Coordinates of C-alpha atoms and ligand atoms in Angstrom, one line a residue:
X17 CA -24.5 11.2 58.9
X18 CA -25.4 10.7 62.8
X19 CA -22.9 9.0 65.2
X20 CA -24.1 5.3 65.1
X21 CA -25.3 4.9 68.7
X22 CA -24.1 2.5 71.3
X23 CA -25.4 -0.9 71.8
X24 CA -28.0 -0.3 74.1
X25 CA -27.5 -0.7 77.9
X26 CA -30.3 -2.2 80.1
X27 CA -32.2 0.7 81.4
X28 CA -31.5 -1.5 84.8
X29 CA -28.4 -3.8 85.2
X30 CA -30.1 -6.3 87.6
X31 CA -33.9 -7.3 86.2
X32 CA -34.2 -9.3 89.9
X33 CA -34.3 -5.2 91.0
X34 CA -37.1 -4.5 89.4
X35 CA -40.9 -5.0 91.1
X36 CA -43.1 -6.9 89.2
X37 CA -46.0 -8.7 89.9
X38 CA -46.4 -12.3 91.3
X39 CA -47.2 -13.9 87.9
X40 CA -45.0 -12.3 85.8
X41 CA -42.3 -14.3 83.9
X42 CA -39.3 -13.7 82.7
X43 CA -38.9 -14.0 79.1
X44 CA -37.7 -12.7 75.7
X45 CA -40.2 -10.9 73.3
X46 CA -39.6 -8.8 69.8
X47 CA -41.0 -6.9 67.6
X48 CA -42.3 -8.7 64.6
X49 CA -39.5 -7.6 62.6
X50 CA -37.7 -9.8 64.5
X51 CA -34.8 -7.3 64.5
X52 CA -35.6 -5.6 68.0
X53 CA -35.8 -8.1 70.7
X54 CA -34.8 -7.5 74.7
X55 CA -36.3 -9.4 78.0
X56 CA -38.6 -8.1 80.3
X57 CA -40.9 -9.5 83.1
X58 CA -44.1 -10.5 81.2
X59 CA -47.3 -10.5 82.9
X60 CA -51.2 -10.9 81.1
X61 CA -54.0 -9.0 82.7
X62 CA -57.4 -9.8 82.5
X63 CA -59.4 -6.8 83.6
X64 CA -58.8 -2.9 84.8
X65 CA -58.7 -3.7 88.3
X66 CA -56.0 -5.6 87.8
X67 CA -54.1 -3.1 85.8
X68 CA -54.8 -0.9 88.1
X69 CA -53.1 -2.5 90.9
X70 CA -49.9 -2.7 88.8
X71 CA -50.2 0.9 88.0
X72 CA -50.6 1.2 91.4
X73 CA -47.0 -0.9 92.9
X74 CA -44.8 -0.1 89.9
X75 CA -45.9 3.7 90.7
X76 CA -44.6 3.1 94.5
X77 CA -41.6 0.7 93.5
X78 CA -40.4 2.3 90.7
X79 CA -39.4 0.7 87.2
X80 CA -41.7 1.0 84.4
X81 CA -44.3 -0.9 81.8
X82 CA -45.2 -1.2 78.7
X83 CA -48.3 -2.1 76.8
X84 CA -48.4 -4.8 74.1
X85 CA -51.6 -6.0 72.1
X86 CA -50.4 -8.8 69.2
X87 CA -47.2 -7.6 68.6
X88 CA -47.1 -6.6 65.0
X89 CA -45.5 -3.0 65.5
X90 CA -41.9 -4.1 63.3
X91 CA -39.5 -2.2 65.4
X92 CA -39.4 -1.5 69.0
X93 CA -42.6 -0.3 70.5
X94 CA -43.8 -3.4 72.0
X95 CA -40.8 -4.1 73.9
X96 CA -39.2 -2.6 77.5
X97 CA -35.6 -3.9 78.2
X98 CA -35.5 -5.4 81.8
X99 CA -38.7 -3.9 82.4
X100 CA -42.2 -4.9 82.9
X101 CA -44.6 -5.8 79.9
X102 CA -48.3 -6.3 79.8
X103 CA -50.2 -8.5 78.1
X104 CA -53.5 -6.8 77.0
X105 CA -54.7 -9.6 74.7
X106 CA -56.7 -11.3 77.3
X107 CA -58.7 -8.1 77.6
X108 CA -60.4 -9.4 74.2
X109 CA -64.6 -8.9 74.6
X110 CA -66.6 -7.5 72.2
X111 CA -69.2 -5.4 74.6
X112 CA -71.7 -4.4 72.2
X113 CA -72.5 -4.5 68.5
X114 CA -75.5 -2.4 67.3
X115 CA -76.1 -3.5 63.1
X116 CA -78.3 -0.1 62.9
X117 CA -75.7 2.2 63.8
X118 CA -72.4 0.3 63.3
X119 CA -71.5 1.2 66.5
X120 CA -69.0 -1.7 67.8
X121 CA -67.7 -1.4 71.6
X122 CA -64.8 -3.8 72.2
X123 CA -62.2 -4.2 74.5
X124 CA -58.6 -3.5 74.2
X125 CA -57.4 -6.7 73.2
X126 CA -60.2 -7.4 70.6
X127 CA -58.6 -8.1 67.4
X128 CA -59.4 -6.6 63.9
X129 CA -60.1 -10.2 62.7
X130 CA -62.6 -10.8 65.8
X131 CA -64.5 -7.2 64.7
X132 CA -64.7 -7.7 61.0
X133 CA -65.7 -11.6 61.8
X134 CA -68.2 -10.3 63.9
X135 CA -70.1 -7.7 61.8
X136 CA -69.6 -9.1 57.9
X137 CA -73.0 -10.8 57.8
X138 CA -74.5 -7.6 59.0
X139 CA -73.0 -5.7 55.8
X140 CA -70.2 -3.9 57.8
X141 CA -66.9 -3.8 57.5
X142 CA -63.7 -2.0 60.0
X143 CA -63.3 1.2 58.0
X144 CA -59.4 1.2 58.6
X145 CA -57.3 -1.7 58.8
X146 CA -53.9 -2.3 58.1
X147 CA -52.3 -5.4 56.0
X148 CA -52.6 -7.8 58.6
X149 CA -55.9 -8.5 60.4
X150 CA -54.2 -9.5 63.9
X151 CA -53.9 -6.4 65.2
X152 CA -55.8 -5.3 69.0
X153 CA -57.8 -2.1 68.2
X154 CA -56.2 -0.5 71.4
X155 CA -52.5 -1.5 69.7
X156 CA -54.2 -0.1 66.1
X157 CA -55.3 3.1 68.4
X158 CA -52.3 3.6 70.3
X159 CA -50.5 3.6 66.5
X160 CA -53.7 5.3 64.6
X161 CA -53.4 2.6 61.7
X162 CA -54.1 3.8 58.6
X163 CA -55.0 1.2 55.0
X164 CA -54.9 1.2 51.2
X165 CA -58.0 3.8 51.9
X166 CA -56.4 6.2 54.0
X167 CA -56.3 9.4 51.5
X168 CA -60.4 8.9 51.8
X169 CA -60.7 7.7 54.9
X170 CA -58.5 8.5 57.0
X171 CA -56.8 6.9 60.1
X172 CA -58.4 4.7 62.4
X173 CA -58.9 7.4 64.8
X174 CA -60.8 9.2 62.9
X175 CA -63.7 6.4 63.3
X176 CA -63.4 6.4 66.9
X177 CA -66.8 7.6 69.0
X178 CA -65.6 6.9 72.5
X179 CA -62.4 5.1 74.3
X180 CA -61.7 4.7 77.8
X181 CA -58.4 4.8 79.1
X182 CA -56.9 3.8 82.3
X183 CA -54.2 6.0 83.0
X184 CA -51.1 5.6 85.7
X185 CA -53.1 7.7 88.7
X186 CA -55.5 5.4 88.5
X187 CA -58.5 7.2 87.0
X188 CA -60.6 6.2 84.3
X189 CA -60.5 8.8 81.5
X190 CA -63.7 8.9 79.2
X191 CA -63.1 11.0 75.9
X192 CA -64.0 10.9 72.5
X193 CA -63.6 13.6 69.8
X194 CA -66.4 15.3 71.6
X195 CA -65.5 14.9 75.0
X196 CA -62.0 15.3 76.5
X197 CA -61.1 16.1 73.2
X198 CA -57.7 17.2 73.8
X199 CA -56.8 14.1 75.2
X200 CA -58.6 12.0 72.9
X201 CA -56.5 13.5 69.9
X202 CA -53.1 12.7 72.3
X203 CA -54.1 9.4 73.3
X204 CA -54.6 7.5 69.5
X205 CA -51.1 7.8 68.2
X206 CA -49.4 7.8 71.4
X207 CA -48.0 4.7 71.7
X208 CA -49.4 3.3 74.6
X209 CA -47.6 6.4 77.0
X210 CA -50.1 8.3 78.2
X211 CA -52.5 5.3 79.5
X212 CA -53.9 2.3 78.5
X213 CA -56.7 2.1 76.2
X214 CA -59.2 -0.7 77.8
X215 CA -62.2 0.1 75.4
X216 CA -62.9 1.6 72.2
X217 CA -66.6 2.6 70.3
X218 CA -66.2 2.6 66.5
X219 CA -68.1 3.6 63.9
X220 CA -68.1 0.3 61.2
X221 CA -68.7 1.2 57.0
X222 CA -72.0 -0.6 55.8
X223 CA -70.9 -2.7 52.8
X224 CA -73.4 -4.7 50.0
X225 CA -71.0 -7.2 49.4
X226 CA -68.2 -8.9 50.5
X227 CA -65.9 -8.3 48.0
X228 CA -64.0 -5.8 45.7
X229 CA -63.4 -4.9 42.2
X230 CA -59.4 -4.9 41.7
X231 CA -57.8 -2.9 38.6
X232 CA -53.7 -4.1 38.4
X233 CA -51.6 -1.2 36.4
X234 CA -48.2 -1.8 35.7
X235 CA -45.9 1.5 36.4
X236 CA -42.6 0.9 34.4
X237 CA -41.3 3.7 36.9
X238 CA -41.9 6.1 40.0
X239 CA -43.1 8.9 38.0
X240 CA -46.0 6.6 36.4
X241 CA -46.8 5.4 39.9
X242 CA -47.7 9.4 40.8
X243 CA -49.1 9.6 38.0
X244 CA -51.8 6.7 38.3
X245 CA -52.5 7.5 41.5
X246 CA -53.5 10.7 40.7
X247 CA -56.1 9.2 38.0
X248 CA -57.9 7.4 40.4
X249 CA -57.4 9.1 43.5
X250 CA -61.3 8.8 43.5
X251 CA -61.7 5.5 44.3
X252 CA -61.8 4.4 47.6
X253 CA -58.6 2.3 47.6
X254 CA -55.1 2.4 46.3
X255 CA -52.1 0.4 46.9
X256 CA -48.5 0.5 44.5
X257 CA -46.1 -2.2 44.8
X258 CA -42.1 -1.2 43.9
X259 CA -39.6 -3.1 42.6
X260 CA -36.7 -1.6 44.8
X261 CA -34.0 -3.8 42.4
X262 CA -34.8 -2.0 39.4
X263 CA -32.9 0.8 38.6
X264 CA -32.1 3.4 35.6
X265 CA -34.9 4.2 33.5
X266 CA -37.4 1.6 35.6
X267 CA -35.9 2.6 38.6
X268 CA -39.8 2.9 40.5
X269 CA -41.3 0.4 38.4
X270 CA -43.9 -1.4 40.1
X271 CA -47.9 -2.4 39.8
X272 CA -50.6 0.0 41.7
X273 CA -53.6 -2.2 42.9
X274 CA -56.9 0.3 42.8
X275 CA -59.8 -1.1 44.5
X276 CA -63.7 -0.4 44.9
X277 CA -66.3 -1.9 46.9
X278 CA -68.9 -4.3 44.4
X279 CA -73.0 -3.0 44.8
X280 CA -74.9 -6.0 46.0
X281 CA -76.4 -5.5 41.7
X282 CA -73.3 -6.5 40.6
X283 CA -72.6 -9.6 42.3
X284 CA -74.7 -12.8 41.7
X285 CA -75.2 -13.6 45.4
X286 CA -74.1 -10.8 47.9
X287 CA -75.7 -12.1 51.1
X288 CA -73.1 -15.2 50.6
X289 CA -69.7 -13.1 50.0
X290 CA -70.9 -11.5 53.4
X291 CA -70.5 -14.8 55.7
X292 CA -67.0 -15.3 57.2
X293 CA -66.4 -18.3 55.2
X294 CA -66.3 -16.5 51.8
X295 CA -63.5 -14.4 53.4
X296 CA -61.0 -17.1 54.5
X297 CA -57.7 -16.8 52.7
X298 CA -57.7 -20.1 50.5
X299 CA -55.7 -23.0 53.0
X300 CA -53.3 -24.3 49.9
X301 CA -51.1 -22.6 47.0
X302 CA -52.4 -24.0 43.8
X303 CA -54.8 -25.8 45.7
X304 CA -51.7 -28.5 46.4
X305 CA -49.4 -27.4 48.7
X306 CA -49.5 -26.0 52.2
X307 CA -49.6 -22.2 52.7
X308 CA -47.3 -22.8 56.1
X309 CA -45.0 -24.4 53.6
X310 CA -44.3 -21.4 52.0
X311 CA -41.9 -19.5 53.8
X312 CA -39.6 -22.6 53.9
X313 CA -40.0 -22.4 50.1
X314 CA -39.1 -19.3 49.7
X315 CA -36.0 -19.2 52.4
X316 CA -33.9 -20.3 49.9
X317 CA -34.4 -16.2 48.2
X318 CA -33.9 -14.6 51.0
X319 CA -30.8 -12.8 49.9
X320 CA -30.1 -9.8 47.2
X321 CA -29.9 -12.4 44.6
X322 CA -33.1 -13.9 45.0
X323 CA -35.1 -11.1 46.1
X324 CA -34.1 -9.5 42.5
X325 CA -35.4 -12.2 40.9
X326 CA -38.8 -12.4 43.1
X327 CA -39.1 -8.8 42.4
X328 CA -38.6 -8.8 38.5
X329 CA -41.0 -12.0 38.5
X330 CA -43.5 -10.0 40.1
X331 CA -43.2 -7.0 38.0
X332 CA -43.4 -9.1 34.9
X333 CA -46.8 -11.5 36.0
X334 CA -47.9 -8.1 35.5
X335 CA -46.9 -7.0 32.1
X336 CA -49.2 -5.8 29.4
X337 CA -51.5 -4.5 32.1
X338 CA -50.3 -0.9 31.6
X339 CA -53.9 -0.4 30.8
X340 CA -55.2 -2.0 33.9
X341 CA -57.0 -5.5 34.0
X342 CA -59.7 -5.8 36.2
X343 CA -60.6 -8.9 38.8
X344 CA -62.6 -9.8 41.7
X345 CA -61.6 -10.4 45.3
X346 CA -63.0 -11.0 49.0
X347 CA -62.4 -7.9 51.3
X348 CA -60.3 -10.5 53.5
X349 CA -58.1 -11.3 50.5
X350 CA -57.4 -7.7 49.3
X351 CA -56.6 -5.8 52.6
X352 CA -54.9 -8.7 54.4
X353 CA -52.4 -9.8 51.2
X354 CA -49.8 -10.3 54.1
X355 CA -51.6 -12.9 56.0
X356 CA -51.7 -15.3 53.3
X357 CA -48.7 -16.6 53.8
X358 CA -48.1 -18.4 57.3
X359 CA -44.7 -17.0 59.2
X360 CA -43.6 -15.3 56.1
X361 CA -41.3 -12.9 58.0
X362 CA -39.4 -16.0 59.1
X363 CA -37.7 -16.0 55.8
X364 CA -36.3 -13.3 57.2
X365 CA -34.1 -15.4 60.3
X366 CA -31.9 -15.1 62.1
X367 CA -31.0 -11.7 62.0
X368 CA -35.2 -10.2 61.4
X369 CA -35.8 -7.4 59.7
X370 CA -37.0 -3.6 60.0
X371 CA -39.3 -1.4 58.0
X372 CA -38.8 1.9 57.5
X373 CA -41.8 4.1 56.7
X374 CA -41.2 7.9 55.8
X375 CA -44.1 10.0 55.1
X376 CA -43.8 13.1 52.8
X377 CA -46.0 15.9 51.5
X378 CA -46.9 15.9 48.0
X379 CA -44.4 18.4 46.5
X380 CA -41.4 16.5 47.6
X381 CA -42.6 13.1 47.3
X382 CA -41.4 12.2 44.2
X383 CA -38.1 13.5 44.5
X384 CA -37.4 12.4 48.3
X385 CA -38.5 8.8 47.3
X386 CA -36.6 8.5 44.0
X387 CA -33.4 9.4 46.3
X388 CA -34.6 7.3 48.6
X389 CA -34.2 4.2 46.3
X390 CA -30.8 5.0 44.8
X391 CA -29.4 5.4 48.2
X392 CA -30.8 2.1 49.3
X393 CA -29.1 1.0 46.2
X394 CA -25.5 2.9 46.4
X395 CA -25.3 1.2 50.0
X396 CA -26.0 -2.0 48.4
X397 CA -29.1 -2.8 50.2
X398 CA -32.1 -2.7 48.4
X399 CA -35.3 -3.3 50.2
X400 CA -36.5 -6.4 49.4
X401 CA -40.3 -4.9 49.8
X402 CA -41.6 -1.9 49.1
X403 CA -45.1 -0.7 49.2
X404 CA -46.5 3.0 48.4
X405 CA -49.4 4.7 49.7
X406 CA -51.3 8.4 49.7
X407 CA -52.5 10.0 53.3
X408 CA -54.1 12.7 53.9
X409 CA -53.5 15.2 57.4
X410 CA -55.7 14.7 60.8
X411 CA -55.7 16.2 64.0
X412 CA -53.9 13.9 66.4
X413 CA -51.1 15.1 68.2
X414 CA -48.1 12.8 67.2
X415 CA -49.8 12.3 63.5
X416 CA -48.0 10.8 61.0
X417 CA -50.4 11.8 58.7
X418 CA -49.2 14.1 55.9
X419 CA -51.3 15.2 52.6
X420 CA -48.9 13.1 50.6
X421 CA -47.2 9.5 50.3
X422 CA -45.2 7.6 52.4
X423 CA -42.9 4.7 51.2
X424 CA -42.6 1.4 53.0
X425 CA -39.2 -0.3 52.8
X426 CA -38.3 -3.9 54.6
X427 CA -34.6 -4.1 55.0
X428 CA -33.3 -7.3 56.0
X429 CA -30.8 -7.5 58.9
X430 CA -28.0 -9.5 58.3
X431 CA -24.0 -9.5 58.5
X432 CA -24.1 -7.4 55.3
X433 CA -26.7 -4.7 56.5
X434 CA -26.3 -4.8 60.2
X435 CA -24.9 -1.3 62.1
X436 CA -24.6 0.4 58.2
X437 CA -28.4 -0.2 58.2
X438 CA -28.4 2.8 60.1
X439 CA -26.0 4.8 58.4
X440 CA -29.0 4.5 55.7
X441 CA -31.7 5.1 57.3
X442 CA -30.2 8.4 59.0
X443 CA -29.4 9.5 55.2
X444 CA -33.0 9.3 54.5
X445 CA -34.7 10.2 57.8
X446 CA -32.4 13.9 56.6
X447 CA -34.7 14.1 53.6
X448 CA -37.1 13.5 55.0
X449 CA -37.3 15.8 57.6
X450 CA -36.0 18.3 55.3
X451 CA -39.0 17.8 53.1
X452 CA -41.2 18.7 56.0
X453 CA -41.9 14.7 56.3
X454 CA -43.0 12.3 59.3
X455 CA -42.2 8.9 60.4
X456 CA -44.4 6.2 61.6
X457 CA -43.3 4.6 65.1
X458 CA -45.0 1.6 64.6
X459 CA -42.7 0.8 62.1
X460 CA -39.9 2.5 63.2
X461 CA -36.3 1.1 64.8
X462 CA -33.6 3.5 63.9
X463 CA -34.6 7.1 64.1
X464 CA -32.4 9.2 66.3
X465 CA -34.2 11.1 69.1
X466 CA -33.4 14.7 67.3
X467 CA -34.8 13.8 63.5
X468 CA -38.0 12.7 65.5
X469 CA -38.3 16.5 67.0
X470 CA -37.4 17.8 64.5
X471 CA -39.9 16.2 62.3
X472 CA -42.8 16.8 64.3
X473 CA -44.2 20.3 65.1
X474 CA -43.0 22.4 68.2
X475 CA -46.2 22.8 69.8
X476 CA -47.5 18.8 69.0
X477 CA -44.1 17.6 70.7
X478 CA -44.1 20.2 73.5
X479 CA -47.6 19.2 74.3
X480 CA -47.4 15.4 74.3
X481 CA -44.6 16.0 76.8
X482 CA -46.7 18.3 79.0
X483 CA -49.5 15.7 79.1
X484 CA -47.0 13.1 79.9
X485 CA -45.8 14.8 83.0
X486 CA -49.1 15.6 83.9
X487 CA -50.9 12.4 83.1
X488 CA -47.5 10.1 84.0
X489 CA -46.2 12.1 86.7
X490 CA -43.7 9.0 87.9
X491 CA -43.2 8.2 83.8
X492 CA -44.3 4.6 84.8
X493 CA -45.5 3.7 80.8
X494 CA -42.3 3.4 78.7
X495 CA -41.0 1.4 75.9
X496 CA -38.1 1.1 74.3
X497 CA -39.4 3.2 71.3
X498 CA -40.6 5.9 73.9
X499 CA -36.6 6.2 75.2
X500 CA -35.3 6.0 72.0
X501 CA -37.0 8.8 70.8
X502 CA -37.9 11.0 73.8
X503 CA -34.9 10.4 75.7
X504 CA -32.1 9.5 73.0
X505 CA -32.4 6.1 74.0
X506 CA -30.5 3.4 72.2
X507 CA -31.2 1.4 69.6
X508 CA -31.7 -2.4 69.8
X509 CA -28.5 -4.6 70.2
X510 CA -30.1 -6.5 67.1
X511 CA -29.7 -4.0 64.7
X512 CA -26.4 -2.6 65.6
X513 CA -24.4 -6.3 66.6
X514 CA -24.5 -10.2 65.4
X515 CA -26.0 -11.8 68.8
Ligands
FAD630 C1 -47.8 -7.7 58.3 C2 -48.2 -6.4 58.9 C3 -48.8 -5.4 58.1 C4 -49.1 -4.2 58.7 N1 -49.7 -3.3 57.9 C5 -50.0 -2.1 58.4 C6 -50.8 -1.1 57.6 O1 -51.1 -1.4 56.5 N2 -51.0 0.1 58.2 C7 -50.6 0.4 59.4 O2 -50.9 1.5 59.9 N3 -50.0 -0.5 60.2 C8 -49.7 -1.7 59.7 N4 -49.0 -2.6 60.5 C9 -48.6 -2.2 61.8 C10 -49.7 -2.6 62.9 O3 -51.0 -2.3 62.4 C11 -49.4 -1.7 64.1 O4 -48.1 -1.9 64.5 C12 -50.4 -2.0 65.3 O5 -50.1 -1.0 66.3 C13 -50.1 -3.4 65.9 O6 -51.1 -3.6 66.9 P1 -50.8 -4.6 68.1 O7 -52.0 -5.0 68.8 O8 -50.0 -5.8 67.5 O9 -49.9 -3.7 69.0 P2 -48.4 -3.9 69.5 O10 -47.5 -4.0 68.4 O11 -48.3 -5.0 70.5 O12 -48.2 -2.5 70.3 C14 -48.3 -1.3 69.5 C15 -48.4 -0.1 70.5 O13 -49.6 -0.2 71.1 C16 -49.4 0.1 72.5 N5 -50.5 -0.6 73.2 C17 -50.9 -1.9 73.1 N6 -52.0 -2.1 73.9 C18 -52.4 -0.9 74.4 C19 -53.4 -0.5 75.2 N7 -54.4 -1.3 75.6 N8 -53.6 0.9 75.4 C20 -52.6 1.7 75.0 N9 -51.6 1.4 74.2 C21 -51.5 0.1 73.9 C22 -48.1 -0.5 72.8 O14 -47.5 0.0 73.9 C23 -47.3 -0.2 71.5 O15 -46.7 1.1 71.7 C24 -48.7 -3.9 60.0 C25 -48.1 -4.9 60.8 C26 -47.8 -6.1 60.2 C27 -47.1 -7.1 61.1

């Protein structure tokens, strides 16, 4: 077990210090977990010239920025303590959309709701996207998101043609996997440190239809969850669900969700599932109540109690589907599950939550994630959500990729879980890395600088750091992620004290 780190100190003690630019405020922003929070002077830009000019003072005046698209990384990537943060949602134009290629050029603060609203009707779809569509493909890129499809298709990056990205000298740096390729492979997954990505040309998936043919299997444990996936690690997308609660012989149990894309013969009218409108996420539960109602519905279960009892629920509205049941759904409804309900992660306040996401190679998946729930267990804190996936390897420099699984846990923080929260998370970050594993920063909030290194290959983490100091020379683009694992950094306050 790792010391538990200090509450962390403001990187500088007097925020009035600090240069920032004339429209800046001061203000608090977190991380969607909620958990990670800190103030910072805020500022939105609207164009490159204008980041430019920042680059340009905070390079001269010291202090640092970070970038932040939407703010759906969990942890604390999209924060800088006392520092300056910019805004790159206003950035947010879609610059060209060719239906005959599927080549989309956006800007960084496009979202993946505006491209896949954009291109539907043409029979095209994002080829990568994560379980919420509000993402900015320059946050997606500077996280390379993968989805349910990522053993088959990869990561986002891997769909990228061309970015440019403005980086703290001041030049523009064109690359794509052809062109400034070494760069390009640093720049996706690099959190937003080695310059900011203003555009990006992807390569969109033609689709016949708007919607997907969805197979539910219930797993009564972890070893049948492998073992489905295995089956049908030919079609295009797969998803398992665990009941963390559920221990002894169901200890693993959960439902895997296997997907396929309908042919335009199968549906009765495919040119209608492909408008926007048959894609919206239906605006009441049982056509009665409210979705935004929900999470104050469900607050009352936000605790172990509860939680258990969601979970078994779930696990039983599945039953007798051992040998799969098939249904129909809209793209929008099966890859963005978590934006139909409104605010959900409020049932989560005050204290927020964090996700930890540990990727592990094939061999030692099983194993590392079976002791990964009955630790979660011993310490009396089992995740209230889970969520299993397969990957597959690429060539970016900070991948996370692995050709495995990686298991997604949501811990709440509370007066039970806060500071021993890390205690368990260090316990399985050490199997992890032991298993030759990776983490995933956009989730992250509680590795320790070392298990990062050490989880990550000498060369890839000796050559980010190169590029940095080439690229960053005055180390102007931080976050409080980047400290924390680059610099031993400490963790947020939130996780580690009430307050
Ligand atoms: C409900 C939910 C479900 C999710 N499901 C998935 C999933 O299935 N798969 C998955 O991979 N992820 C998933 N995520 C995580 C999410 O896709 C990533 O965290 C993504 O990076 C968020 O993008 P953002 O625009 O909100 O960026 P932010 O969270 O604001 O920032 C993320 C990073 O991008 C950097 N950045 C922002 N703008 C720029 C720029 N212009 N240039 C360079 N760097 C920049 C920031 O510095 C930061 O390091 C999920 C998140 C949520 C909330």
């Amino acid at each position: 077990m790792q010391p538990t780190p200090q509450a962390a100190e403001p990187v500088v003690s007097d925020p009035n210090e600090t240069w920032h630019p004339d429209d800046a405020f001061w203000g608090k922003l977190s991380g969607f977990g909620m958990a990670c929070s800190s103030r910072s002077w805020n500022v939105a830009i609207q164009s490159e010239e204008q980041l430019s000019k920042v680059f340009e003072s905070v390079s001269k005046a010291g202090g640092c920025i970070n970038l932040r698209g939407s703010g759906a990384s969990y942890g604390d990537a999209n924060i800088n303590t006392n520092q300056i943060v910019v805004d790159c949602t206003p950035m947010n134009e879609i610059e060209s959309w060719d239906p005959e290629t599927g080549l989309i050029r956006v800007q960084a603060g496009v979202t993946v709701e505006q491209v896949w609203r954009h291109v539907i009707a043409d029979g095209y779809w994002p080829p990568v996207v994560s379980g919420t569509m509000t993402p900015t493909i320059a946050g997606a890129l500077a996280m390379n998101i993968h989805g349910k499809n990522c053993y088959a298709a990869g990561t986002l990056g891997e769909h990228v043609v061309a970015l440019r990205v403005l980086v703290p000298s001041g030049d523009v740096i064109e690359c794509g996997p052809d062109k400034n390729g070494d760069f390009f492979r640093a720049v996706i997954g690099s959190y937003g440190m080695l310059g900011c990505i203003l555009s990006a040309t992807l390569r969109l998936k033609p689709i016949q239809t708007g919607q997907v043919e969805v197979t539910a299997y219930r797993t009564p444990n972890l070893a049948q969850m492998f073992d489905v996936f295995a089956k049908n690690v030919e079609q295009p997308y797969l998803v398992g669900w665990i009941d963390a609660f559920a221990k002894g012989d169901g200890a693993g149990r959960g439902i895997v969700h296997v997907a396929r894309h309908l042919r335009a013969d199968e549906v009765s009218n495919a040119a209608a599932t492909l408008q926007p409108s048959a894609q919206e996420l239906p605006g009441r539960l049982f056509g009665i109540l409210p979705k935004s109602w929900m999470w104050r519905l469900l607050k009352p279960f936000s605790n172990r109690a509860g939680m258990r009892l969601i979970n078994a629920v779930k696990y039983r509205s599945c039953s007798g589907r051992a040998e799969g049941k098939t249904h129909r759904e809209s793209l929008g409804a099966f890859n963005f599950l978590l934006d139909f309900v409104p605010n959900w992660r409020f049932v989560y306040r005050p204290g927020g939550f964090i996700q930890h996401q540990s990727f592990v190679p094939a061999d030692h998946a099983q194993e590392v994630f079976t002791q990964t729930l009955a630790l979660a267990r011993q310490y009396g804190m089992p995740p209230y959500l889970a969520v299993f996936k397969r990957h597959r390897t690429d060539a970016f420099l900070l991948s996370h990729g692995v050709d495995g699984y990686s298991l997604a846990l949501d811990f709440a923080i509370n007066n039970r879980s806060r500071g021993r929260i890390i205690d368990l998370t260090s316990e399985i970050d050490q199997l992890v890395v032991s298993a030759g594993g990776r983490f995933y920063p956009a989730k992250d909030a509680t590795l320790h600088a070392e298990d990062y290194r050490r989880s990550l290959p000498d060369h890839s983490y000796t050559s980010f750091k190169t590029l940095k100091a080439q690229t960053d020379p005055h180390n102007i683009l931080q976050s409080d992620l980047y400290r924390r694992l680059f610099q031993g950094g400490p963790m947020n306050p939130g996780i580690l004290q009430d307050g």
